JSON list of C-alpha atoms in Angstrom, two decimals:
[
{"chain": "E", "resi": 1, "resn": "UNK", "atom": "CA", "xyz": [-16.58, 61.04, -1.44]},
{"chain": "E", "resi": 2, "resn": "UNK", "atom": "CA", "xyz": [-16.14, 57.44, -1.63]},
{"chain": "E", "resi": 3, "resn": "UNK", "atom": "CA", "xyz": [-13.03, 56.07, -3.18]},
{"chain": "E", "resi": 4, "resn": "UNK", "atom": "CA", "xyz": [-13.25, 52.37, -4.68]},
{"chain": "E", "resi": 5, "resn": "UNK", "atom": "CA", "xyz": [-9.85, 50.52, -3.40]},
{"chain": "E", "resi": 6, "resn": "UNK", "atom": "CA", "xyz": [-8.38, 48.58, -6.25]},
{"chain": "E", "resi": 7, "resn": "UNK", "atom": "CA", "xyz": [-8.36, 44.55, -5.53]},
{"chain": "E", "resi": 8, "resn": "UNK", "atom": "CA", "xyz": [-5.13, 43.39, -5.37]},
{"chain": "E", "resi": 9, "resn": "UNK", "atom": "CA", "xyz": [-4.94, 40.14, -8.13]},
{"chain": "E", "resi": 10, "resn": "UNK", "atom": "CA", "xyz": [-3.42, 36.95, -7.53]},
{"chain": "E", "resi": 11, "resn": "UNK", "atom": "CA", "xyz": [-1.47, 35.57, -10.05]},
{"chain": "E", "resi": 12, "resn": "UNK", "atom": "CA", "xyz": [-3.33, 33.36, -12.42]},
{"chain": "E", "resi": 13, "resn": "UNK", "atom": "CA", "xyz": [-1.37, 29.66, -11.28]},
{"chain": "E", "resi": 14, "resn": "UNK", "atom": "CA", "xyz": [-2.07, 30.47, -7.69]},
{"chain": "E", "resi": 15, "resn": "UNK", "atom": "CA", "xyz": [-5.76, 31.40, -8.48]},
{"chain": "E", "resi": 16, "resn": "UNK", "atom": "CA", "xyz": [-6.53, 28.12, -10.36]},
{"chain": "E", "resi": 17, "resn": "UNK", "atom": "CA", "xyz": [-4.29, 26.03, -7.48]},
{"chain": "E", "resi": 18, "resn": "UNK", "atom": "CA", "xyz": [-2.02, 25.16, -10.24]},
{"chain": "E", "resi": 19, "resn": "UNK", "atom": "CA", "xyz": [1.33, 26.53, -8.26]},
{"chain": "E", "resi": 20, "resn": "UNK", "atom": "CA", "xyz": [1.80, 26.90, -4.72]},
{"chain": "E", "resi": 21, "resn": "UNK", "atom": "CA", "xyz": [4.55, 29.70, -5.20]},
{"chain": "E", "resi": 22, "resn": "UNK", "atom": "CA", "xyz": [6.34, 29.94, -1.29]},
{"chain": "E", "resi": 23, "resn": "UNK", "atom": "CA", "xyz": [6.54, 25.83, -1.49]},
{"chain": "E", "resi": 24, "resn": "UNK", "atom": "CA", "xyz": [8.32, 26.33, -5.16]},
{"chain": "E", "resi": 25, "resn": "UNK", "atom": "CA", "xyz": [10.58, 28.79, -4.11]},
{"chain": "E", "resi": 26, "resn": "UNK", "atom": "CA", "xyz": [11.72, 26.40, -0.95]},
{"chain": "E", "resi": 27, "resn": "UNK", "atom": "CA", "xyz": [12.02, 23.14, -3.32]},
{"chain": "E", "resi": 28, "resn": "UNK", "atom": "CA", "xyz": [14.11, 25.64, -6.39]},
{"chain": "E", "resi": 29, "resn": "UNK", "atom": "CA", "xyz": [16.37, 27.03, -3.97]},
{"chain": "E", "resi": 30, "resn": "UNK", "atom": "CA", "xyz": [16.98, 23.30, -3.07]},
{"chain": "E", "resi": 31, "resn": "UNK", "atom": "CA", "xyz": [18.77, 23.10, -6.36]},
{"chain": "E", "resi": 32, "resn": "UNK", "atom": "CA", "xyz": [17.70, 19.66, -7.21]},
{"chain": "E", "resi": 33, "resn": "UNK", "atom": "CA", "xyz": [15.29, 17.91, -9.35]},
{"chain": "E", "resi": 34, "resn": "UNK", "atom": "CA", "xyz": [11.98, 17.67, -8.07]},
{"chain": "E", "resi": 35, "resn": "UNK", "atom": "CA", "xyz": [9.81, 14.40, -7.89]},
{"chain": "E", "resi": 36, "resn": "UNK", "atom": "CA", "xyz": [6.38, 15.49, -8.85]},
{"chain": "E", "resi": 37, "resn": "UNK", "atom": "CA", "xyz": [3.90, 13.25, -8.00]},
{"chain": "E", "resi": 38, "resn": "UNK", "atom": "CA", "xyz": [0.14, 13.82, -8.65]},
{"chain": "E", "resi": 39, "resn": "UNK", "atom": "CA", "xyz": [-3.28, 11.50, -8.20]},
{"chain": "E", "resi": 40, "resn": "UNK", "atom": "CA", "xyz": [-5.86, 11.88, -10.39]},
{"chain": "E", "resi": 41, "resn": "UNK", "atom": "CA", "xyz": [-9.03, 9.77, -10.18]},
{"chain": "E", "resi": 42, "resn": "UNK", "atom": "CA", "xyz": [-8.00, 7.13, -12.83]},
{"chain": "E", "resi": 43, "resn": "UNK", "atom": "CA", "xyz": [-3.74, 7.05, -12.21]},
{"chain": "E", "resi": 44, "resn": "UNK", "atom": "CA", "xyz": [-0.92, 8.44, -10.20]},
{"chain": "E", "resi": 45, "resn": "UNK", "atom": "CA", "xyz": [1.42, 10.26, -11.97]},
{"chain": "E", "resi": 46, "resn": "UNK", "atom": "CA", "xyz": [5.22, 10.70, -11.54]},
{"chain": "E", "resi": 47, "resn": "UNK", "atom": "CA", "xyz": [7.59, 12.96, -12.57]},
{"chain": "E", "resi": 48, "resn": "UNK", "atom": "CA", "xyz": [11.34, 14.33, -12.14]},
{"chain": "E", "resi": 49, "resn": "UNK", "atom": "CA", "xyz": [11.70, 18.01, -13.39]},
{"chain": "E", "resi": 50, "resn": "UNK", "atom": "CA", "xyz": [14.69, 19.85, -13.28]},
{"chain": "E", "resi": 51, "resn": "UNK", "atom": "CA", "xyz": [14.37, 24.06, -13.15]},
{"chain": "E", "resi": 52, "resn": "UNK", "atom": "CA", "xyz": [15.44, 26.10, -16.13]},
{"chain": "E", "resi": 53, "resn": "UNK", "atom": "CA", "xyz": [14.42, 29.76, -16.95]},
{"chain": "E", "resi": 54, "resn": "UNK", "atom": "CA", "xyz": [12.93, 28.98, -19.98]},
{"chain": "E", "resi": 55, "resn": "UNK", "atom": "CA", "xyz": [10.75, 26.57, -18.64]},
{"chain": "E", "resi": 56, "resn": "UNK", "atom": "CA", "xyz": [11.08, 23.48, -16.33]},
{"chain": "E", "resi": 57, "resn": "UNK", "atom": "CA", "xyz": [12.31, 20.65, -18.22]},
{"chain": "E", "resi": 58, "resn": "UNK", "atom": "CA", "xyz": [10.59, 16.72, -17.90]},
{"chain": "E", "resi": 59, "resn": "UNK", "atom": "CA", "xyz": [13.66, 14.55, -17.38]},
{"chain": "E", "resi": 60, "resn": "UNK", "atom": "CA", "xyz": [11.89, 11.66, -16.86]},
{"chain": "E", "resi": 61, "resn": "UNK", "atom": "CA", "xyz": [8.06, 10.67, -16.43]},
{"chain": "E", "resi": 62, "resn": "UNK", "atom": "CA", "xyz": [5.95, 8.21, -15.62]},
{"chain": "E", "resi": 63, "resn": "UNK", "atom": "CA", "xyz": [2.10, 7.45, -15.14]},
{"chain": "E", "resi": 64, "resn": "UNK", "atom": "CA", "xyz": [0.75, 4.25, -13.61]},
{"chain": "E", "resi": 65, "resn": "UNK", "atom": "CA", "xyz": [-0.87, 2.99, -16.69]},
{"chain": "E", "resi": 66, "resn": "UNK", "atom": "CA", "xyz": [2.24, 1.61, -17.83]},
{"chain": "E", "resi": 67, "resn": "UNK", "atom": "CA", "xyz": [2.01, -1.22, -15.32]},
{"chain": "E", "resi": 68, "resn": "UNK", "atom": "CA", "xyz": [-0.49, -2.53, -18.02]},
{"chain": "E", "resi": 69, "resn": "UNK", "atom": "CA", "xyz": [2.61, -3.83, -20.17]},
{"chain": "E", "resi": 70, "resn": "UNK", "atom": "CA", "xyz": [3.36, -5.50, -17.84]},
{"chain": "E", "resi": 71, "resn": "UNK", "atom": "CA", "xyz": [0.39, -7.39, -16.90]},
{"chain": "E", "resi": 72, "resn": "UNK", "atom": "CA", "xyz": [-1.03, -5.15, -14.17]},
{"chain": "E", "resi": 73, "resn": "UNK", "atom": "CA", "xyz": [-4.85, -5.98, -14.36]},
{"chain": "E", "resi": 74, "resn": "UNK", "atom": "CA", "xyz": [-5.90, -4.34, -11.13]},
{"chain": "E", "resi": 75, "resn": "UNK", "atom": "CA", "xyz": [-5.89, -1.04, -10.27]},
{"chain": "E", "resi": 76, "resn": "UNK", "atom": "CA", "xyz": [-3.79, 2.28, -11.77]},
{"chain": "E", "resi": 77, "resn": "UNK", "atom": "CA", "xyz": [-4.44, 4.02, -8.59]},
{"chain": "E", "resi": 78, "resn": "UNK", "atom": "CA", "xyz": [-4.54, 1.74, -5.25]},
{"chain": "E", "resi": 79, "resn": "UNK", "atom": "CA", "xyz": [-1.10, 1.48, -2.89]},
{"chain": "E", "resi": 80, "resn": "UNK", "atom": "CA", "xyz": [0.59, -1.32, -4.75]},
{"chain": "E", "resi": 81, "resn": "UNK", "atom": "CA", "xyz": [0.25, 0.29, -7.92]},
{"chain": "E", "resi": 82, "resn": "UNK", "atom": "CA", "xyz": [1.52, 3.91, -6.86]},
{"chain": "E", "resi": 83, "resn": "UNK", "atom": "CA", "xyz": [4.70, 1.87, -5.10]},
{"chain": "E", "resi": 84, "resn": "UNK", "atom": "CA", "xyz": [5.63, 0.08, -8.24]},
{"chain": "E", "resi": 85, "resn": "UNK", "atom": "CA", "xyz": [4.87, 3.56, -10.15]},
{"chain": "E", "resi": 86, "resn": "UNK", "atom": "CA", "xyz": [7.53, 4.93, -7.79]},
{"chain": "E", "resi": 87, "resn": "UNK", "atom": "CA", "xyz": [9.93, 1.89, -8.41]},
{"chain": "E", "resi": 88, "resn": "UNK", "atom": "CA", "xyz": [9.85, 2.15, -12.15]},
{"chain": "E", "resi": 89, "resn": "UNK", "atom": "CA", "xyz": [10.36, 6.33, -12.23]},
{"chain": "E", "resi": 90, "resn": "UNK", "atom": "CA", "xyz": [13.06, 5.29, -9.58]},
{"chain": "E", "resi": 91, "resn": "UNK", "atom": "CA", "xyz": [15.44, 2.99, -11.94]},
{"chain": "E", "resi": 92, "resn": "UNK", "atom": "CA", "xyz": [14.47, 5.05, -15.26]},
{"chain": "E", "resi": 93, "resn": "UNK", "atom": "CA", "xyz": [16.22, 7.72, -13.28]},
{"chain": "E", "resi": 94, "resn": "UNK", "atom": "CA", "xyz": [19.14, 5.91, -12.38]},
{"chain": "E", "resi": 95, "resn": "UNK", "atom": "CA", "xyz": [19.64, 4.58, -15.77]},
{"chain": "E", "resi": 96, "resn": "UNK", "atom": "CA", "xyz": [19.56, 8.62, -16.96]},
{"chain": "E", "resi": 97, "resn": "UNK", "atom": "CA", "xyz": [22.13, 9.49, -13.95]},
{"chain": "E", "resi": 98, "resn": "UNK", "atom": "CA", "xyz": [19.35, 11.55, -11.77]},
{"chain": "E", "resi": 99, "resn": "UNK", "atom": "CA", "xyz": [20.41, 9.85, -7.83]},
{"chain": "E", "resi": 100, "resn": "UNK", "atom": "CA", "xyz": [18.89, 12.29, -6.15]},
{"chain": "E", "resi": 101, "resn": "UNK", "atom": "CA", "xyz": [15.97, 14.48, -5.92]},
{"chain": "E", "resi": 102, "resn": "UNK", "atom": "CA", "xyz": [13.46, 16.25, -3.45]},
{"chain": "E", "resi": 103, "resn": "UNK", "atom": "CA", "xyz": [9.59, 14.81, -3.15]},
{"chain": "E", "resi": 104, "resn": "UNK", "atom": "CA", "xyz": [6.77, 17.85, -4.59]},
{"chain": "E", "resi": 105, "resn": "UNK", "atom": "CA", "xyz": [3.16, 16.97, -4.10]},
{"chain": "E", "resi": 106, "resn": "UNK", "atom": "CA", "xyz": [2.27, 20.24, -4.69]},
{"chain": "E", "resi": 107, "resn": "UNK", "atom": "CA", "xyz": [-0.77, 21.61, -2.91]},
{"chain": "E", "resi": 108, "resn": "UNK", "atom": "CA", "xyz": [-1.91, 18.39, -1.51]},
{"chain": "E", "resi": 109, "resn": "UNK", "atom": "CA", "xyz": [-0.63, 17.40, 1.85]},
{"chain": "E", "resi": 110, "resn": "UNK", "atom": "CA", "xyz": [0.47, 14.09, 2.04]},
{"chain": "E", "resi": 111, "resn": "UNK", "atom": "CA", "xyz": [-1.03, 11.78, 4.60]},
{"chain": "E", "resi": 112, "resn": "UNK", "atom": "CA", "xyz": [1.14, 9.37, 6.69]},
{"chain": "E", "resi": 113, "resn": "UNK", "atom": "CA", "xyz": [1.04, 5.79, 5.04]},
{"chain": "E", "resi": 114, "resn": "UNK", "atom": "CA", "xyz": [-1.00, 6.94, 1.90]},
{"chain": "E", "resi": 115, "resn": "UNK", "atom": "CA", "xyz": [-0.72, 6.96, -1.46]},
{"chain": "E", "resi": 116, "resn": "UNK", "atom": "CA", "xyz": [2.21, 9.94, -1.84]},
{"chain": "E", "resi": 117, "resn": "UNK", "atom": "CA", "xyz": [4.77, 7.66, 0.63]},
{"chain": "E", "resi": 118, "resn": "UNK", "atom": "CA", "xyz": [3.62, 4.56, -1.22]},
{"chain": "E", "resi": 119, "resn": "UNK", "atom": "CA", "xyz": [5.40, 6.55, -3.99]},
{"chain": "E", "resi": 120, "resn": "UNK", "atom": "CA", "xyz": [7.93, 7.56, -1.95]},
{"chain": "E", "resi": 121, "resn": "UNK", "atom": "CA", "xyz": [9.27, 4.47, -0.33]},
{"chain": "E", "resi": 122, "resn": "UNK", "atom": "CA", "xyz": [9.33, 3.20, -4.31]},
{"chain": "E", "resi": 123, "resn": "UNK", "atom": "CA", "xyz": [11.61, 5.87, -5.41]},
{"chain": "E", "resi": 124, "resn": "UNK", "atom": "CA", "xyz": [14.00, 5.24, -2.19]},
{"chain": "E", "resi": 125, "resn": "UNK", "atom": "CA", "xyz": [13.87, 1.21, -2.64]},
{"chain": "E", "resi": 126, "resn": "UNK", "atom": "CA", "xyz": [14.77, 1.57, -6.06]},
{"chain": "E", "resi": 127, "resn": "UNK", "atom": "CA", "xyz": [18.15, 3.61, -4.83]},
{"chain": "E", "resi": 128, "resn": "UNK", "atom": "CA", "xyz": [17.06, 6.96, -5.40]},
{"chain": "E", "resi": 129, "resn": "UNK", "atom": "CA", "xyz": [17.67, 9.60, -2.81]},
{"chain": "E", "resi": 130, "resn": "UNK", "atom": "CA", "xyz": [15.14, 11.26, -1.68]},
{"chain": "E", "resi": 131, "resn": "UNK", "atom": "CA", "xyz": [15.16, 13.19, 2.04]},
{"chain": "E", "resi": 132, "resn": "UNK", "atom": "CA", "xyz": [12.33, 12.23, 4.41]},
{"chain": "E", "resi": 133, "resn": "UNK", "atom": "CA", "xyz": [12.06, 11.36, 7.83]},
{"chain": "E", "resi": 134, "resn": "UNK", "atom": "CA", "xyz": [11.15, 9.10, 9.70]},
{"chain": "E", "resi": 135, "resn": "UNK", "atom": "CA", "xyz": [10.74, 5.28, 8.11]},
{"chain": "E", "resi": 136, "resn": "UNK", "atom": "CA", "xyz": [7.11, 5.33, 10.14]},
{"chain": "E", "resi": 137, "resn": "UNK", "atom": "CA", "xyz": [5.40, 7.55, 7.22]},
{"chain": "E", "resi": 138, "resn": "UNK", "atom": "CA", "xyz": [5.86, 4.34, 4.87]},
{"chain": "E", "resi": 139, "resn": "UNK", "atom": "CA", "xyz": [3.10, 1.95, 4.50]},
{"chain": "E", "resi": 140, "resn": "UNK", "atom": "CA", "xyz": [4.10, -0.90, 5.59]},
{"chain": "E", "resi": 141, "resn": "UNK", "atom": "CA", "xyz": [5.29, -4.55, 3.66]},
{"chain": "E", "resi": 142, "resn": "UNK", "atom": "CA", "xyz": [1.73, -5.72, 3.87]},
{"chain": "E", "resi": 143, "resn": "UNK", "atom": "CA", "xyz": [-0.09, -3.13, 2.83]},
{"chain": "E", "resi": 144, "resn": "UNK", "atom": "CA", "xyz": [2.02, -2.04, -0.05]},
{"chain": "E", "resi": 145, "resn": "UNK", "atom": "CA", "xyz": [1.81, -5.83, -1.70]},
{"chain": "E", "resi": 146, "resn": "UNK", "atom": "CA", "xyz": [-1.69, -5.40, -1.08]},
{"chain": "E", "resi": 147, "resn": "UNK", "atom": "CA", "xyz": [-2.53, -7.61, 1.20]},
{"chain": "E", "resi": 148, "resn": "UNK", "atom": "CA", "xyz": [-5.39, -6.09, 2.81]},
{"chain": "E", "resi": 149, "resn": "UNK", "atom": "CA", "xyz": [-7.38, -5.86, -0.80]},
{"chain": "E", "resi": 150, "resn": "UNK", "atom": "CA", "xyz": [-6.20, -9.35, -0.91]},
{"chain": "E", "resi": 151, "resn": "UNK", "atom": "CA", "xyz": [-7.85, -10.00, 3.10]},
{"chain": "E", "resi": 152, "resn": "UNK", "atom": "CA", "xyz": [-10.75, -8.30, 1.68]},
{"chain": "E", "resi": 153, "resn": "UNK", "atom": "CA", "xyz": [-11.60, -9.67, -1.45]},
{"chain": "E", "resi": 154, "resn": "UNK", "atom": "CA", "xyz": [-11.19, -13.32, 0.56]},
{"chain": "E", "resi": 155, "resn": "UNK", "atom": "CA", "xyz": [-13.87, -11.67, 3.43]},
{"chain": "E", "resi": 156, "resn": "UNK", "atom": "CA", "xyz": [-16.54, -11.45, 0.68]},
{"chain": "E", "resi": 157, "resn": "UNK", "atom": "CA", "xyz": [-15.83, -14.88, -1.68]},
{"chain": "E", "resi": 158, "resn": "UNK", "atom": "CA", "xyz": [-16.42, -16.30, 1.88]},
{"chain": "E", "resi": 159, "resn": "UNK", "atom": "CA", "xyz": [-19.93, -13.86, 2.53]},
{"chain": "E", "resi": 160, "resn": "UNK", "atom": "CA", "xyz": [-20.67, -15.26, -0.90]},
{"chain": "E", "resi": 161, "resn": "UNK", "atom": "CA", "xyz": [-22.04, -11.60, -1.99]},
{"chain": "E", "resi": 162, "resn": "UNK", "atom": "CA", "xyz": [-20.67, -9.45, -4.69]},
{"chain": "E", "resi": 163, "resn": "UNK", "atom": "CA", "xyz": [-18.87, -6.08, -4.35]},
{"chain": "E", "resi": 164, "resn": "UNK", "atom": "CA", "xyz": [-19.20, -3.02, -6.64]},
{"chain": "E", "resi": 165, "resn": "UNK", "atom": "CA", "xyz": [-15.67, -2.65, -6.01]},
{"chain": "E", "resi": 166, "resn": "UNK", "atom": "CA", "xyz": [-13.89, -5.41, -7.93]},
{"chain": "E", "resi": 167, "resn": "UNK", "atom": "CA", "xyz": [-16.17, -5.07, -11.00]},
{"chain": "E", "resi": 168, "resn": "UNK", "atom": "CA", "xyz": [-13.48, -3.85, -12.75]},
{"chain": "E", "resi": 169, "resn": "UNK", "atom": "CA", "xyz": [-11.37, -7.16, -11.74]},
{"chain": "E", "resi": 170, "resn": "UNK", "atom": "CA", "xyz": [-13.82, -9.37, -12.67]},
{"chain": "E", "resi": 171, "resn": "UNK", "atom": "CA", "xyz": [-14.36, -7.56, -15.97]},
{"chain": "E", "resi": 172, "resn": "UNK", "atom": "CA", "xyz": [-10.50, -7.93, -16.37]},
{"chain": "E", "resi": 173, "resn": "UNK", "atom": "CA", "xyz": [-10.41, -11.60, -15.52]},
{"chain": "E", "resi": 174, "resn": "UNK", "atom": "CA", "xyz": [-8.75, -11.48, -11.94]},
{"chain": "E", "resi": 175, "resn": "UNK", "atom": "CA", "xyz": [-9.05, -11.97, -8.35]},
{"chain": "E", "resi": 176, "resn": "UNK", "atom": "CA", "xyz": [-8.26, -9.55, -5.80]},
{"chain": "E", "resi": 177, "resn": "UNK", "atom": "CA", "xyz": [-7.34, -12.88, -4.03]},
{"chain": "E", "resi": 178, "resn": "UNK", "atom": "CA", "xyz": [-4.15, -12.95, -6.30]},
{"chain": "E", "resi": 179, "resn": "UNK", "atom": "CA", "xyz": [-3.13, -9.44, -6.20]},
{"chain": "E", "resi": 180, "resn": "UNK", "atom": "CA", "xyz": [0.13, -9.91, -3.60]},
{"chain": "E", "resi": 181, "resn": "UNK", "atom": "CA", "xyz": [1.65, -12.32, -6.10]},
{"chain": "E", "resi": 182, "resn": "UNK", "atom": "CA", "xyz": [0.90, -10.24, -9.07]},
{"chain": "E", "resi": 183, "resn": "UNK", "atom": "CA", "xyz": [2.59, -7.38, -7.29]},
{"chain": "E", "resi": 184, "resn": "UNK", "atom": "CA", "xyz": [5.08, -9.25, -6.60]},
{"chain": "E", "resi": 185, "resn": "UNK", "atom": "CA", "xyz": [6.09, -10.85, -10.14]},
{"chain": "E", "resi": 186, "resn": "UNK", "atom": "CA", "xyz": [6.02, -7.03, -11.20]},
{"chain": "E", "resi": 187, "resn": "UNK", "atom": "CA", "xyz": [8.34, -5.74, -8.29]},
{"chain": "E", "resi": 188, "resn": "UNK", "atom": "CA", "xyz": [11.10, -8.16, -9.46]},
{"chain": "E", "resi": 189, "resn": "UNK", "atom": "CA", "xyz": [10.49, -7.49, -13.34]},
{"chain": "E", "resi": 190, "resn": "UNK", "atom": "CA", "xyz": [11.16, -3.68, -11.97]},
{"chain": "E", "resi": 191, "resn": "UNK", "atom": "CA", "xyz": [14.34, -4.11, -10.24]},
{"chain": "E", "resi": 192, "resn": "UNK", "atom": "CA", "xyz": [15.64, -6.79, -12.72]},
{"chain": "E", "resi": 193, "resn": "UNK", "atom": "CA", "xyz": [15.29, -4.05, -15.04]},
{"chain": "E", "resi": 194, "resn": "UNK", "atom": "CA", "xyz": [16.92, -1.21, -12.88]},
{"chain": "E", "resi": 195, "resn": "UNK", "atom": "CA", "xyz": [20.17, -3.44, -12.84]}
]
């Protein structure tokens, strides 16, 4: 006689990939805030959440699209934005007392010099602390200021072709060719603020 073994269930978060469970137990018993940072196809966004039992509570949040106010034309999801997405979440939680926190990228593994330690070195240069390791899994000053969309965007004015890329710049009126000084008129509009 055959018996049918009953299928054990996973819970329904860890079925959909919405919770990684072991990693959220590690980061709780931490007993600090957590720095959620996710990247969705449009933005990066950025969050510190603080554990309750009734729920965990948003302390502070942030999405890059807010770099719009402050005349970010380019991208809401390339390196320069998610570092100055970092930077703002960074001083908003200084000016709400939060000085430290632990990084959560949830089931995504971050990859060294991409998008995750973009956000990372942004929370850190605003004076938040946050534990890594090593300084080598930062981009480095070039690439964060976007100087190799910069490099790139001079490579083809100088082909004199077009790229499907920078549609979206031209439709906005801008020139990846300026991008380094944008960022950088933003950065100190950031920490200005943070002070």
């Amino acid at each position: 006689m055959a018996r049918n073994i009953p299928k054990a269930v996973l819970y329904q978060r860890k079925r959909e990939r919405k919770t990684d469970y072991k990693k959220r137990r590690t980061l709780l018993l931490s007993q600090k805030p957590r720095v959620v940072f996710r990247s969705t196809n449009s933005k990066v966004i950025g969050q510190i959440i603080r554990f309750d039992t009734k729920g965990d509570k948003i302390l502070v949040g942030v999405d890059s699209t807010f770099l719009a106010k402050y005349g970010w034309k380019y991208s809401f999801k390339n390196i320069p934005a998610t570092y100055l997405t970092g930077l703002f979440l960074g001083t908003s939680a200084l000016t709400q007392k939060i000085t430290e926190a632990i990084l959560d990228t949830g089931f995504k593994t971050p990859h060294k010099r991409g998008k995750a330690y973009a956000f990372l070195k942004g929370l850190c240069d605003a004076g938040l602390t946050v534990p890594h390791g090593d300084d080598s899994i930062f981009p480095n000053d070039a690439r964060l200021s976007g100087e190799h969309i910069q490099n790139y965007g001079k490579s083809i004015t100088e082909k004199g072709t077009t790229s499907s890329q920078f549609t979206q710049y031209l439709k906005n009126k801008v020139l990846p060719e300026n991008i380094t000084a944008e960022f950088e008129r933003i950065k100190q509009k950031l920490l200005s603020r943070g002070k």
